[in-house]
XYZ file of N, CA and C in Angstrom:
744
model
N 91.910 36.010 -75.338
C 90.410 35.310 -75.936
C 89.111 36.512 -75.599
N 88.794 36.688 -76.087
C 88.138 37.677 -76.884
C 86.601 37.356 -76.733
N 85.781 38.968 -75.891
C 85.099 38.612 -75.072
C 83.972 39.309 -76.391
N 82.420 38.642 -76.558
C 81.619 38.867 -77.626
C 80.589 39.771 -76.468
N 80.699 41.036 -76.861
C 79.463 42.037 -75.815
C 78.384 41.656 -76.141
N 77.468 41.091 -77.407
C 76.713 41.540 -78.011
C 76.317 40.050 -76.855
N 77.035 39.085 -77.005
C 76.140 37.482 -76.567
C 76.108 38.263 -74.710
N 77.298 38.730 -74.599
C 76.963 39.257 -72.990
C 75.407 40.048 -72.649
N 75.546 41.073 -73.523
C 74.516 41.870 -74.119
C 73.001 41.270 -73.954
N 73.350 39.940 -74.745
C 72.074 39.042 -75.138
C 71.798 38.532 -73.550
N 73.138 38.152 -73.350
C 72.171 37.253 -72.045
C 71.903 38.016 -70.723
N 72.613 38.863 -70.330
C 72.360 39.563 -69.756
C 70.994 40.636 -69.606
N 70.527 40.760 -71.344
C 68.752 41.057 -71.104
C 68.363 39.749 -70.809
N 68.417 38.671 -71.603
C 67.741 37.358 -71.075
C 67.358 37.152 -69.603
N 68.455 37.928 -68.874
C 68.856 37.239 -67.631
C 67.597 38.544 -66.720
N 67.935 39.503 -67.392
C 66.337 40.354 -66.598
C 65.282 40.079 -67.419
N 65.415 39.925 -68.308
C 63.766 39.519 -68.898
C 63.234 37.892 -67.666
N 64.481 36.994 -67.165
C 63.894 35.725 -66.619
C 63.065 36.594 -65.247
N 64.576 37.406 -64.692
C 64.027 37.473 -63.144
C 62.994 38.257 -63.101
N 62.660 39.453 -64.228
C 61.251 39.956 -64.374
C 60.225 38.731 -64.755
N 60.181 37.656 -65.312
C 59.441 36.817 -65.974
C 59.302 36.046 -64.375
N 60.327 35.493 -63.716
C 59.987 34.716 -62.342
C 59.418 35.815 -60.925
N 59.931 37.086 -61.373
C 59.159 37.613 -60.593
C 58.209 37.865 -60.265
N 57.241 38.028 -61.549
C 55.798 38.302 -61.534
C 55.464 37.124 -61.693
N 55.680 35.594 -62.239
C 54.494 34.198 -61.847
C 55.484 33.269 -61.100
N 56.117 33.503 -60.495
C 56.676 32.748 -59.549
C 56.754 33.143 -58.090
N 58.163 34.049 -57.899
C 58.022 35.351 -56.862
C 57.527 35.868 -56.549
N 56.667 36.342 -57.318
C 55.172 37.282 -56.285
C 53.284 36.599 -56.134
N 53.518 35.052 -56.934
C 52.670 34.344 -56.321
C 53.167 33.528 -54.771
N 54.718 33.465 -54.925
C 55.080 32.433 -53.950
C 54.645 33.126 -52.778
N 55.179 35.426 -53.250
C 55.251 35.708 -52.310
C 54.040 36.203 -51.496
N 52.958 36.601 -52.273
C 51.901 36.799 -51.846
C 50.939 35.211 -50.938
N 51.575 34.418 -51.524
C 50.747 33.144 -51.133
C 51.675 33.369 -49.654
N 53.072 33.340 -49.234
C 53.591 33.355 -47.875
C 52.462 34.269 -47.120
N 52.725 36.075 -48.204
C 52.121 36.515 -46.691
C 50.573 36.467 -46.377
N 50.161 35.606 -47.071
C 48.748 35.128 -47.325
C 48.741 34.281 -46.431
N 49.420 33.362 -46.013
C 49.860 32.631 -45.237
C 50.058 33.349 -43.369
N 50.842 34.222 -44.051
C 51.035 34.721 -42.765
C 50.044 35.579 -41.937
N 49.391 36.442 -43.215
C 48.317 37.174 -42.466
C 46.766 36.082 -41.942
N 47.059 34.755 -42.451
C 46.071 34.044 -42.002
C 46.600 33.254 -40.905
N 47.706 33.091 -40.119
C 48.483 32.551 -39.056
C 47.702 33.693 -37.820
N 48.616 34.678 -38.582
C 47.962 36.339 -37.453
C 47.136 36.400 -37.249
N 46.220 36.174 -37.924
C 44.694 36.766 -38.062
C 44.187 35.338 -36.616
N 44.707 33.715 -37.315
C 44.405 32.781 -36.753
C 45.178 32.874 -35.109
N 45.814 33.495 -34.836
C 47.008 33.844 -33.662
C 45.398 35.120 -32.481
N 45.769 36.187 -33.768
C 44.720 36.986 -32.716
C 43.111 35.957 -32.405
N 43.139 35.381 -33.717
C 41.979 34.939 -32.837
C 41.848 33.854 -31.970
N 42.935 33.385 -31.569
C 43.119 32.667 -30.906
C 43.850 33.051 -29.486
N 44.282 33.996 -29.611
C 44.416 35.182 -28.459
C 43.491 35.057 -28.129
N 42.212 35.794 -28.745
C 41.376 36.310 -28.289
C 40.387 35.413 -27.527
N 40.674 33.837 -28.250
C 39.455 32.882 -27.327
C 40.113 32.481 -26.040
N 41.171 33.142 -26.616
C 42.248 32.178 -25.317
C 41.651 33.407 -23.812
N 41.730 34.674 -24.563
C 41.368 36.008 -23.381
C 39.630 35.734 -23.072
N 38.324 35.586 -23.759
C 37.092 34.900 -23.241
C 37.592 34.294 -22.624
N 38.533 33.011 -22.398
C 38.483 31.941 -21.909
C 39.245 32.490 -20.724
N 40.035 32.803 -20.209
C 40.082 33.649 -19.276
C 39.370 34.237 -18.599
N 38.674 35.282 -19.473
C 37.719 35.987 -18.156
C 36.278 34.546 -18.358
N 35.708 33.739 -19.231
C 34.978 32.878 -18.425
C 35.286 32.325 -17.230
N 36.898 32.278 -17.247
C 37.677 31.427 -16.383
C 36.901 32.347 -14.803
N 37.456 33.507 -15.072
C 37.801 34.193 -13.987
C 35.909 34.288 -13.525
N 35.931 34.727 -14.438
C 33.842 34.984 -14.102
C 33.189 33.469 -13.319
N 33.730 32.520 -13.535
C 32.870 31.617 -13.240
C 33.458 31.457 -11.718
N 35.326 31.427 -11.887
C 35.967 31.697 -10.318
C 35.142 32.455 -9.629
N 34.959 33.604 -9.724
C 34.287 34.635 -8.870
C 33.004 34.519 -8.784
N 32.195 33.754 -9.931
C 30.257 33.425 -9.590
C 30.935 32.215 -8.356
N 31.898 31.054 -8.391
C 31.782 29.337 -7.700
C 32.534 30.069 -6.330
N 33.266 31.790 -5.870
C 33.856 31.982 -4.887
C 32.130 32.611 -4.012
N 31.620 33.851 -5.003
C 30.386 34.484 -4.452
C 29.178 33.342 -3.947
N 29.912 32.441 -5.082
C 28.206 31.209 -4.607
C 29.048 30.226 -3.707
N 29.741 30.094 -3.177
C 30.701 29.627 -1.759
C 30.213 30.735 -0.221
N 31.423 31.848 -1.023
C 30.088 32.684 0.170
C 28.981 32.766 0.100
N 28.031 32.822 -0.625
C 26.807 32.641 -0.426
C 26.399 31.463 0.440
N 26.577 30.106 -0.167
C 26.798 28.944 0.548
C 27.284 29.049 2.068
N 28.084 29.597 2.818
C 28.995 29.332 3.763
C 27.694 30.415 4.481
N 26.983 31.731 3.907
C 26.249 33.043 4.511
C 24.968 31.691 4.325
N 25.200 30.849 4.061
C 23.408 30.180 4.417
C 23.225 29.439 5.088
N 23.979 28.689 4.959
C 24.943 27.609 6.361
C 25.189 28.313 7.527
N 25.439 28.974 7.275
C 25.921 29.745 8.827
C 24.217 30.348 8.686
N 23.378 31.150 8.463
C 22.061 31.283 9.091
C 21.700 30.293 9.411
N 21.610 29.437 8.428
C 20.839 27.911 8.488
C 21.246 27.589 10.171
N 22.547 26.848 10.479
C 22.391 26.703 11.455
C 22.492 27.568 12.728
N 22.459 28.542 12.646
C 22.071 29.785 13.468
C 20.652 29.587 14.159
N 19.801 29.509 12.586
C 18.271 29.599 13.219
C 18.080 28.078 13.701
N 18.584 26.709 12.975
C 18.456 25.765 13.562
C 18.538 25.676 15.123
N 20.431 26.500 15.834
C 20.110 26.423 17.145
C 19.212 27.024 17.704
N 18.389 28.098 17.416
C 18.071 28.853 18.195
C 16.574 28.245 18.286
N 15.789 27.393 17.063
C 14.914 26.589 16.942
C 14.860 25.295 17.973
N 16.677 25.127 17.986
C 16.052 23.992 19.132
C 16.703 24.505 19.902
N 17.019 25.751 20.610
C 17.076 26.607 22.339
C 15.480 26.300 21.967
N 14.704 27.304 21.382
C 13.870 27.454 21.080
C 12.766 25.836 22.188
N 12.863 24.760 21.396
C 12.129 23.635 21.375
C 12.380 23.354 22.872
N 13.765 23.251 23.084
C 14.770 22.244 24.275
C 13.931 23.558 25.744
N 13.590 24.810 25.500
C 12.675 25.836 26.239
C 11.926 25.186 26.790
N 10.814 24.739 25.437
C 9.720 24.487 25.860
C 9.487 23.534 26.133
N 10.280 22.507 25.509
C 10.033 21.069 26.366
C 10.766 21.220 27.795
N 11.600 22.401 28.028
C 11.520 22.142 29.439
C 10.411 22.831 30.319
N 10.157 23.956 29.605
C 8.647 24.435 30.422
C 7.673 23.470 30.407
N 7.437 22.462 29.122
C 6.459 21.898 29.831
C 6.646 20.785 30.238
N 8.365 20.475 30.617
C 8.341 18.825 31.506
C 8.204 19.453 32.858
N 8.665 20.669 33.017
C 8.347 21.559 34.052
C 7.061 21.787 34.923
N 6.254 22.645 34.045
C 4.928 22.214 33.967
C 4.110 20.710 34.410
N 4.072 19.493 33.811
C 4.031 18.741 33.699
C 4.344 17.681 34.693
N 5.338 18.175 35.700
C 6.147 17.886 37.006
C 5.278 18.554 38.175
N 5.216 19.970 38.083
C 4.089 20.577 38.851
C 2.624 19.792 38.958
N 2.354 19.483 37.696
C 0.750 19.501 37.820
C 0.604 17.765 38.639
N 1.865 16.517 38.234
C 1.964 15.730 38.848
C 2.027 15.682 40.307
N 2.822 16.690 40.199
C 3.442 17.197 42.260
C 1.454 17.984 42.509
N 0.610 17.850 42.150
C -0.234 18.686 42.698
C -1.230 17.660 42.599
N -1.214 17.064 41.704
C -2.340 15.864 41.498
C -2.085 14.777 42.463
N -0.381 14.248 42.626
C -0.427 13.276 43.444
C -0.456 14.282 45.198
N -0.739 15.367 45.509
C -0.758 15.828 46.559
C -2.386 16.632 46.813
N -3.404 16.720 45.570
C -4.655 16.637 45.713
C -4.889 15.088 46.077
N -4.438 14.184 45.182
C -4.602 12.836 46.087
C -5.035 11.865 47.184
N -3.388 12.915 47.691
C -3.312 12.518 49.383
C -3.973 13.381 50.530
N -4.564 14.396 50.165
C -4.995 15.142 50.795
C -6.503 14.223 50.470
N -7.454 14.233 49.358
C -7.857 13.171 49.545
C -8.436 11.989 50.193
N -7.386 11.468 49.696
C -7.415 9.929 50.392
C -7.077 10.511 51.465
N -6.294 11.215 52.396
C -6.140 11.571 53.671
C -7.844 11.997 54.490
N -8.455 13.477 54.014
C -9.391 13.415 54.560
C -10.646 12.610 53.954
N -10.159 11.435 53.310
C -11.448 10.507 53.030
C -11.450 9.355 54.206
N -9.670 9.270 54.867
C -9.911 8.255 55.750
C -9.725 8.903 57.045
N -9.683 10.087 56.996
C -10.062 10.972 58.389
C -12.135 11.257 58.706
N -12.563 11.186 57.310
C -14.163 11.236 57.417
C -14.767 10.204 57.581
N -13.696 8.637 56.910
C -14.360 7.164 57.080
C -13.392 7.257 58.558
N -12.595 7.511 59.841
C -12.510 7.170 60.598
C -13.308 7.851 61.869
N -13.586 9.562 61.321
C -14.331 9.801 62.231
C -15.825 9.779 62.696
N -16.413 8.991 61.095
C -18.002 8.701 61.053
C -17.779 7.334 61.666
N -16.550 6.007 61.583
C -16.996 5.089 62.635
C -16.694 5.542 63.616
N -16.045 6.428 64.475
C -15.731 6.340 65.965
C -17.209 6.830 66.326
N -17.458 8.506 65.342
C -18.800 8.854 65.944
C -19.840 8.089 66.131
N -20.214 6.609 64.733
C -20.939 5.718 64.786
C -21.255 5.307 65.977
N -19.977 4.536 65.738
C -19.745 3.552 67.513
C -19.937 4.521 68.849
N -19.732 5.902 69.057
C -20.191 6.715 70.316
C -21.585 6.688 69.816
N -22.180 7.296 69.330
C -24.188 7.466 69.146
C -24.258 6.154 69.110
N -23.465 4.377 68.917
C -24.041 3.471 69.282
C -24.320 2.887 71.308
N -23.068 3.676 71.247
C -22.690 3.313 72.705
C -23.988 4.528 73.424
N -24.191 5.455 73.149
C -24.692 6.848 73.930
C -26.181 6.416 73.965
N -26.773 5.117 72.595
C -28.411 4.614 72.649
C -28.750 3.546 73.471
N -26.913 3.286 73.870
C -27.066 1.837 74.609
C -27.711 2.026 75.500
N -26.377 3.029 75.572
C -26.626 3.937 77.481
C -27.896 4.461 78.142
N -28.714 5.165 76.855
C -29.353 5.802 77.986
C -30.261 4.928 78.428
N -31.564 6.077 78.928
C -32.319 5.783 79.719
C -33.448 6.593 80.087
N -34.939 5.947 80.646
C -35.740 6.460 80.821
C -34.766 8.294 82.146
N -33.854 7.635 83.362
C -33.406 8.449 84.380
C -32.679 9.782 83.624
N -31.804 8.915 82.285
C -30.972 9.731 81.662
C -31.778 10.862 80.530
N -33.170 10.880 79.903
C -33.753 11.215 79.277
C -34.685 12.355 80.075
N -34.756 11.942 81.762
C -35.385 13.054 82.444
C -34.664 13.585 83.212
N -32.934 13.681 83.309
C -32.632 14.382 83.738
C -32.159 16.008 82.668
N -31.581 15.018 81.691
C -31.690 15.617 80.190
C -32.292 16.995 79.892
N -33.834 15.688 79.925
C -35.206 17.351 79.988
C -35.182 18.353 80.857
N -35.102 17.994 82.379
C -35.157 19.100 83.290
C -33.953 20.030 83.050
N -32.580 19.754 82.800
C -31.538 20.510 82.425
C -31.906 21.082 81.313
N -31.982 20.913 80.137
C -32.641 21.765 79.022
C -33.806 22.719 79.689
N -34.715 22.275 80.863
C -36.074 23.844 80.838
C -35.409 24.476 81.969
N -34.468 24.477 82.519
C -33.488 25.109 83.687
C -32.618 25.927 82.582
N -31.968 25.066 81.200
C -31.741 26.254 80.523
C -32.687 27.119 79.291
N -33.686 26.722 79.421
C -34.804 27.932 78.881
C -35.440 28.743 79.641
N -35.506 28.737 81.143
C -35.386 29.278 82.040
C -34.642 30.779 82.573
N -33.181 30.512 82.113
C -32.448 32.087 82.213
C -32.106 32.161 80.728
N -32.066 32.066 79.663
C -31.285 32.059 78.177
C -30.423 33.734 78.694
N -30.158 33.686 77.758
C -29.020 35.219 77.518
C -29.980 35.919 76.641
N -29.680 37.432 76.776
C -30.653 37.802 76.335
C -30.476 38.260 74.498
N -29.553 37.454 73.880
C -29.648 37.201 72.403
C -30.327 36.296 72.055
N -30.775 34.996 73.264
C -31.209 33.912 72.774
C -32.555 33.785 72.767
N -32.935 34.912 73.988
C -34.745 34.988 74.077
C -35.200 35.906 73.284
N -33.690 36.746 72.569
C -34.401 37.424 71.323
C -34.848 36.493 70.452
N -33.542 35.744 70.441
C -34.012 34.431 68.844
C -35.139 34.114 69.583
N -35.366 33.705 71.061
C -36.467 32.486 71.001
C -37.874 33.415 70.406
N -38.063 34.699 70.713
C -39.166 35.834 70.956
C -39.392 36.142 69.071
N -38.627 36.208 68.558
C -38.806 36.030 66.926
C -39.629 34.483 66.283
N -38.974 33.793 66.686
C -39.561 32.111 65.949
C -41.369 32.707 65.895
N -41.877 33.650 66.910
C -43.225 34.113 66.736
C -43.823 34.625 66.159
N -43.159 35.633 65.407
C -43.607 36.608 65.038
C -44.160 36.450 63.881
N -43.550 35.586 62.899
C -44.015 35.360 61.123
C -45.343 34.851 61.359
N -45.892 34.019 62.925
C -46.661 32.596 61.987
C -47.521 32.351 63.356
N -48.471 31.379 63.195
C -49.273 31.080 64.505
C -48.031 30.288 65.917
N -48.744 30.005 66.821
C -48.442 29.692 68.286
C -48.490 28.170 67.704
N -47.703 27.827 67.298
C -47.600 26.559 67.662
C -46.615 25.778 67.225
N -45.898 24.822 68.669
C -44.796 24.476 69.134
C -44.897 23.445 69.222
N -44.102 22.155 68.727
C -43.762 21.033 68.346
C -42.535 20.639 69.275
N -42.671 19.470 70.649
C -41.492 19.590 71.263
C -41.065 17.667 70.877
N -39.662 17.969 70.443
C -39.532 16.129 70.217
C -38.473 15.538 70.948
N -38.421 13.904 71.432
C -37.298 13.579 72.581
C -37.498 12.300 72.050
N -36.565 11.868 72.566
C -36.412 10.349 72.443
C -37.320 9.399 72.998
N -37.830 9.565 74.458
C -38.701 8.576 75.049
C -39.839 9.771 75.210
N -40.704 9.540 75.432
C -42.117 9.766 75.826
C -42.217 10.893 76.970
N -43.048 11.569 76.918
C -42.541 12.880 78.143
C -43.714 12.351 79.293
N -43.357 12.007 80.460
C -44.568 12.366 81.258
C -45.794 13.294 81.380
N -46.770 13.713 81.895
C -47.471 14.047 82.121
C -46.803 15.562 82.666
N -46.086 15.093 83.920
C -45.522 16.442 84.512
C -44.560 17.274 83.379
N -44.074 16.441 82.806
C -42.645 17.164 82.061
C -43.336 17.934 80.871
N -44.646 17.622 80.597
C -45.162 18.165 79.344
C -46.054 19.256 80.000
N -46.190 19.679 81.216
C -47.019 20.761 81.583
C -45.460 21.775 82.332
N -44.505 20.963 82.420
C -43.731 22.090 82.689
C -43.381 22.786 81.334
N -43.201 21.746 80.634
C -42.028 22.486 79.173
C -43.512 23.527 78.605
N -44.683 23.131 79.187
C -45.572 24.090 78.232
C -45.386 25.181 78.975
N -45.675 25.490 80.506
C -44.859 26.931 81.423
C -43.994 27.414 80.682
N -43.039 26.794 80.483
C -41.767 26.798 80.510
C -41.656 27.901 79.188
N -42.336 27.304 77.726
C -42.073 27.859 76.827
C -43.189 29.231 76.873
N -43.983 28.892 77.825
C -44.885 30.364 77.624
C -44.696 31.303 77.776
N -43.654 31.238 78.960
C -43.092 32.106 79.929
C -41.699 32.789 78.854
N -41.389 31.888 77.913
C -40.586 32.399 77.541
C -40.394 33.135 76.481
N -42.024 33.073 75.599
C -42.297 33.364 74.790
C -43.330 34.730 74.932
N -43.496 34.595 75.956
C -44.382 35.745 76.198
C -45.735 36.191 75.273
N -46.336 35.449 74.285
C -47.170 35.758 74.067
C -48.222 34.866 74.145
N -49.040 35.033 75.064
C -50.119 34.176 75.501
C -50.084 32.718 75.421
N -51.022 31.795 75.700
C -51.490 30.151 75.282
C -50.573 30.185 74.350
N -49.543 28.940 74.670
C -48.590 27.915 73.708
C -49.514 26.928 73.095
N -49.719 26.663 71.679
C -49.922 25.435 71.595
C -48.839 23.951 71.631
N -48.679 23.167 72.226
C -47.865 22.133 72.381
C -48.185 21.182 71.748
N -47.527 20.495 71.123
C -47.675 18.781 70.217
C -45.608 18.145 70.770
N -46.290 17.093 71.354
C -45.202 15.995 71.609
C -45.145 15.247 70.774
N -43.799 15.024 70.119
C -43.514 13.974 69.483
C -42.277 13.012 70.203
N -42.421 11.532 69.270
C -41.078 11.040 70.015
C -40.182 10.828 68.840
N -38.649 10.938 68.860
C -37.894 10.446 67.558
C -36.756 9.858 68.045
N -36.551 8.454 68.168
C -35.261 7.815 68.898
C -34.591 8.075 68.480
N -34.341 8.780 67.126
C -32.492 9.232 67.179
C -31.900 10.214 67.734
N -32.949 11.206 68.369
C -32.461 12.014 69.426
C -31.904 11.728 70.722
N -30.565 11.710 70.461
C -30.150 10.523 71.670
C -29.872 11.637 72.450
N -30.376 10.953 74.225
C -30.450 12.138 75.075
C -30.841 13.586 74.670
N -31.897 13.782 74.320
C -31.721 15.840 74.004
C -33.528 15.455 73.463
N -33.169 17.332 73.508
C -34.727 17.866 73.113
C -34.936 18.307 72.014
N -35.389 18.489 70.894
C -36.018 19.439 69.362
C -37.085 20.139 69.798
N -37.406 21.677 70.107
C -38.490 21.893 69.742
C -38.471 23.044 68.036
N -39.073 22.878 67.689
C -39.760 23.648 66.845
C -40.676 24.386 66.333
N -40.755 25.394 66.018
C -41.449 26.839 66.752
C -41.401 27.414 64.830
N -43.208 26.978 64.275
C -42.852 27.109 63.027
C -41.915 26.393 61.966
N -40.628 27.381 61.226
C -40.492 27.425 60.623
C -38.430 27.062 61.140
N -38.851 27.203 62.458
C -37.450 27.428 63.268
C -37.289 25.761 64.372
N -36.050 25.815 64.595
C -36.003 24.685 65.783
C -34.280 24.979 66.500
N -34.879 25.096 67.916
C -33.538 24.517 68.892
C -33.540 23.581 69.109
N -32.540 22.689 69.402
C -31.744 21.120 68.947
C -30.949 21.145 70.480
N -31.338 20.170 71.540
C -30.495 20.165 72.631
C -29.731 18.789 72.905
N -29.082 18.043 72.020
C -29.285 16.559 72.072
C -27.767 16.127 71.761
N -27.123 14.902 72.588
C -26.419 14.641 72.293
C -25.666 14.638 70.400
N -26.981 14.251 69.854
C -26.463 13.656 68.925
C -26.221 14.890 68.182
N -27.008 15.719 67.751
C -26.735 17.292 67.400
C -24.689 17.149 67.533
N -25.013 16.762 69.005
C -23.045 17.734 68.928
C -22.303 16.191 68.224
N -23.186 15.306 68.343
C -22.282 14.536 66.951
C -21.573 14.930 66.255
N -23.019 14.925 65.759
C -22.882 15.699 64.045
C -22.258 16.684 63.936
N -22.013 17.572 64.570
C -21.473 19.077 64.884
C -20.191 18.539 64.200
N -19.739 17.434 65.842
C -18.434 17.346 65.692
C -17.789 16.581 64.079
N -18.733 15.567 64.615
C -18.523 14.699 63.195
C -17.837 15.520 61.621
N -18.752 16.459 61.089
C -18.689 18.040 60.345
C -17.834 18.496 59.991
N -16.856 18.396 61.082
C -15.284 19.774 61.961
C -13.819 18.597 61.288
N -13.589 20.042 60.461
C -12.450 19.920 59.724
C -11.543 19.642 60.524
N -10.536 18.996 60.946
C -10.081 19.071 61.313
C -7.892 18.689 61.375
N -8.190 19.105 60.167
C -6.894 18.475 59.076
C -6.112 20.623 59.397
């Protein structure tokens, strides 16, 4: 079989031309399209990776912020619990203090009330006892007993102590020599004369002007008033002094 080299050459040329045409109009656009697609995919992957990295960073930042918030929350809760415990302890201390003060106040009030009631009962008892004693002495008083007590009073004036005598003398320094003698019963003239002589000797200030008064409340005793000063010597005064003594 003879080879037609012209045909072969023509076919080779046709093949080359076809290859060039295919490369120019088919392979190159396809290659460029593939390259563009690859580049786009690579860009998208890079963008996705960047987004993923950003997401990781955001996630890490969020987690860090969350941890910080949790830590801060725990700190705040701990501080709040500590403050609440301190406030509770303070309030409990104040409540205990107020309770103790109220207890002491109630105890003091109870003691004061008890003492007041005791004093009132004691005073009422003393007043009742001395009221009965005063009534009994008033019922038992007689002219003979009054006369005896008056004589004893004159003896007492006749022999006073140095201090008493000085006090008696001072009674007449600032005013007139006017003396009032008070008794529960009327005095006989002899008794009035004896009283005048005793007081004149005691006061040693010349004649003394005496006036006599009857006071039934003076139980078995005598009261002498010189100016604004008074000398008392009677059972009623003793009873009054005893009744006012605090025996508690």
